[in-house]
Amino acid sequence: MSPLPPPAVTYTTHTPTGTSVFAAPSPTTLTPLGPSGPAFTLMHATSAVPVSLLSPSTHSPTGIPRCPPAGTLFVTSDMPPGAASPLHRTLSLDYAIVLSGTVTLVLDGGEERVLSPGMCVVQGGTMHKWENRGSETVRMAFVMVGAEEVVLADGTRLEETRMGPPGLKDEE
């Protein structure tokens, strides 16, 4: 369990006459990626873009959060010291910001970047993993936008990878 306070989300919406108001809060659920690995909290998801600003999201992923092909996903991730994600690729454009702790982003070609609070990453469907080599829990926020499949000039398709411990399936 993360020593950080659980993430919470505040929603705004409109009354039938168009006045801006706060919506009823929605509970968030922590989804661990194994007993001592990273965990995700789903903050919000949409199944398609553009979104309706007058009706709530109906996309509720289960398992490991995956961005819908034409939608969006907003999650936070907590990673304890010594934890790492599997090497993986998502078919999404991911905007990531480090909120606390220091994390290392490792690409399949061997390049690495150490990221500290306030640093951002725009992740474009590359094969990567996250490692917490520090002594404190890392919290990151991710906004993911569904993207087209990556097809190289020679026709090779770079497939999305599946990840997670046995018994915890990726969201379908």
XYZ file of C-alpha atoms in Angstrom:
172
model
C 0.000 0.000 0.000
C 1.289 3.462 -0.878
C 2.345 5.796 1.945
C 0.971 8.694 -0.130
C -2.603 9.885 0.431
C -5.070 8.277 -1.983
C -5.652 10.326 -5.127
C -9.027 12.029 -5.404
C -10.756 13.708 -8.317
C -13.179 16.638 -8.343
C -15.622 16.807 -11.245
C -17.456 19.865 -12.544
C -20.559 19.853 -14.712
C -23.573 21.974 -15.655
C -27.113 22.327 -14.350
C -29.953 22.054 -16.881
C -29.838 25.862 -17.174
C -26.086 25.950 -17.853
C -24.740 27.042 -14.449
C -21.397 25.480 -13.530
C -21.510 23.197 -10.478
C -19.461 20.515 -8.782
C -20.617 16.987 -9.586
C -21.001 14.212 -7.046
C -17.598 12.651 -6.308
C -16.827 9.262 -7.790
C -14.861 6.704 -5.782
C -11.385 5.808 -7.037
C -9.943 2.291 -6.846
C -6.298 1.308 -6.537
C -5.354 -1.552 -8.916
C -2.036 -3.168 -7.897
C 0.281 -4.716 -10.472
C 1.384 -7.462 -8.064
C 2.117 -7.517 -4.327
C 5.110 -5.137 -4.325
C 4.890 -3.440 -7.716
C 3.281 -0.306 -9.101
C -0.420 0.383 -8.620
C -2.837 2.459 -10.716
C -5.803 4.606 -9.735
C -8.327 5.325 -12.472
C -9.342 8.979 -12.287
C -11.439 9.297 -15.465
C -11.926 7.656 -18.848
C -13.868 8.320 -22.035
C -14.648 5.892 -24.822
C -14.448 8.447 -27.653
C -13.261 11.930 -28.574
C -14.732 14.489 -28.821
C -16.505 13.963 -25.490
C -19.925 15.163 -24.408
C -19.578 17.774 -21.693
C -23.178 17.247 -20.614
C -23.163 13.511 -19.926
C -20.847 11.546 -17.644
C -18.256 9.105 -18.905
C -19.560 5.589 -19.425
C -16.164 3.945 -19.942
C -15.102 2.114 -16.765
C -12.036 -0.054 -17.356
C -11.348 -3.053 -15.139
C -7.977 -4.687 -14.613
C -4.873 -2.867 -15.834
C -6.030 0.457 -17.309
C -5.734 0.643 -21.099
C -6.745 3.624 -23.182
C -9.719 2.925 -25.473
C -8.649 3.114 -29.145
C -10.612 6.346 -29.752
C -10.838 7.555 -26.156
C -8.895 8.963 -23.246
C -7.706 7.708 -19.894
C -6.533 9.650 -16.817
C -4.728 7.609 -14.148
C -2.224 8.024 -11.375
C 0.437 5.452 -10.612
C 2.236 4.846 -7.321
C 5.505 2.917 -7.465
C 7.289 1.855 -4.267
C 11.087 1.949 -3.940
C 12.721 -0.871 -5.897
C 9.647 -1.511 -8.064
C 9.574 -1.502 -11.851
C 6.957 -1.901 -14.540
C 7.398 -4.570 -17.196
C 8.792 -3.464 -20.551
C 5.664 -2.545 -22.512
C 4.082 -0.525 -25.323
C 0.639 1.077 -25.338
C -1.255 2.185 -28.437
C -1.772 5.650 -27.045
C -0.122 9.031 -26.830
C 0.703 9.352 -23.141
C 1.269 12.602 -21.296
C 3.044 11.872 -18.004
C 4.104 14.129 -15.137
C 6.120 13.126 -12.100
C 4.303 14.395 -9.006
C 6.615 13.032 -6.289
C 9.750 10.908 -6.050
C 12.310 10.199 -8.749
C 11.709 7.645 -11.504
C 13.850 6.309 -14.357
C 12.283 5.903 -17.798
C 14.065 3.112 -19.706
C 13.589 2.590 -23.474
C 14.121 -0.742 -25.257
C 17.138 0.709 -27.105
C 18.933 1.152 -23.759
C 18.503 4.910 -23.350
C 17.420 6.160 -19.913
C 16.197 9.425 -18.386
C 15.941 10.185 -14.672
C 12.818 12.243 -13.988
C 12.067 14.272 -10.863
C 8.929 16.095 -9.658
C 7.519 18.511 -12.232
C 9.189 16.813 -15.184
C 6.929 15.687 -18.039
C 7.126 13.014 -20.738
C 5.224 12.762 -24.011
C 5.311 9.026 -24.715
C 4.455 8.112 -28.298
C 3.862 4.354 -28.358
C 7.487 3.418 -27.627
C 8.604 0.260 -25.820
C 9.505 1.396 -22.307
C 9.488 0.663 -18.604
C 9.482 2.707 -15.412
C 11.894 1.961 -12.534
C 11.937 3.429 -9.036
C 15.607 3.264 -8.087
C 15.106 5.756 -5.252
C 14.147 5.468 -1.601
C 10.670 7.025 -1.721
C 7.397 6.157 -3.424
C 6.962 7.714 -6.866
C 3.580 9.141 -7.873
C 2.943 9.989 -11.517
C -0.126 11.219 -13.375
C -0.872 10.025 -16.914
C -3.339 11.285 -19.506
C -3.540 8.828 -22.394
C -5.150 9.479 -25.764
C -6.020 6.622 -28.133
C -3.683 6.500 -31.132
C -3.294 4.775 -34.471
C -1.251 1.598 -34.684
C 2.463 2.183 -35.283
C 3.442 0.858 -38.742
C 7.073 1.262 -39.824
C 8.130 2.136 -43.382
C 8.837 -1.565 -44.100
C 5.295 -2.540 -42.995
C 6.288 -3.902 -39.584
C 3.534 -3.347 -37.031
C 4.590 -2.432 -33.491
C 1.954 -4.182 -31.397
C 0.636 -3.121 -28.018
C 2.016 -5.399 -25.306
C 0.119 -7.003 -22.455
C 1.479 -6.811 -18.957
C 0.632 -7.721 -15.423
C 0.888 -10.589 -12.983
C -0.980 -13.850 -13.558
C -4.651 -13.457 -12.713
C -4.771 -9.717 -13.340
C -5.814 -9.177 -16.919
C -5.384 -6.112 -19.057
C -8.583 -4.202 -19.627
C -10.361 -5.420 -22.723
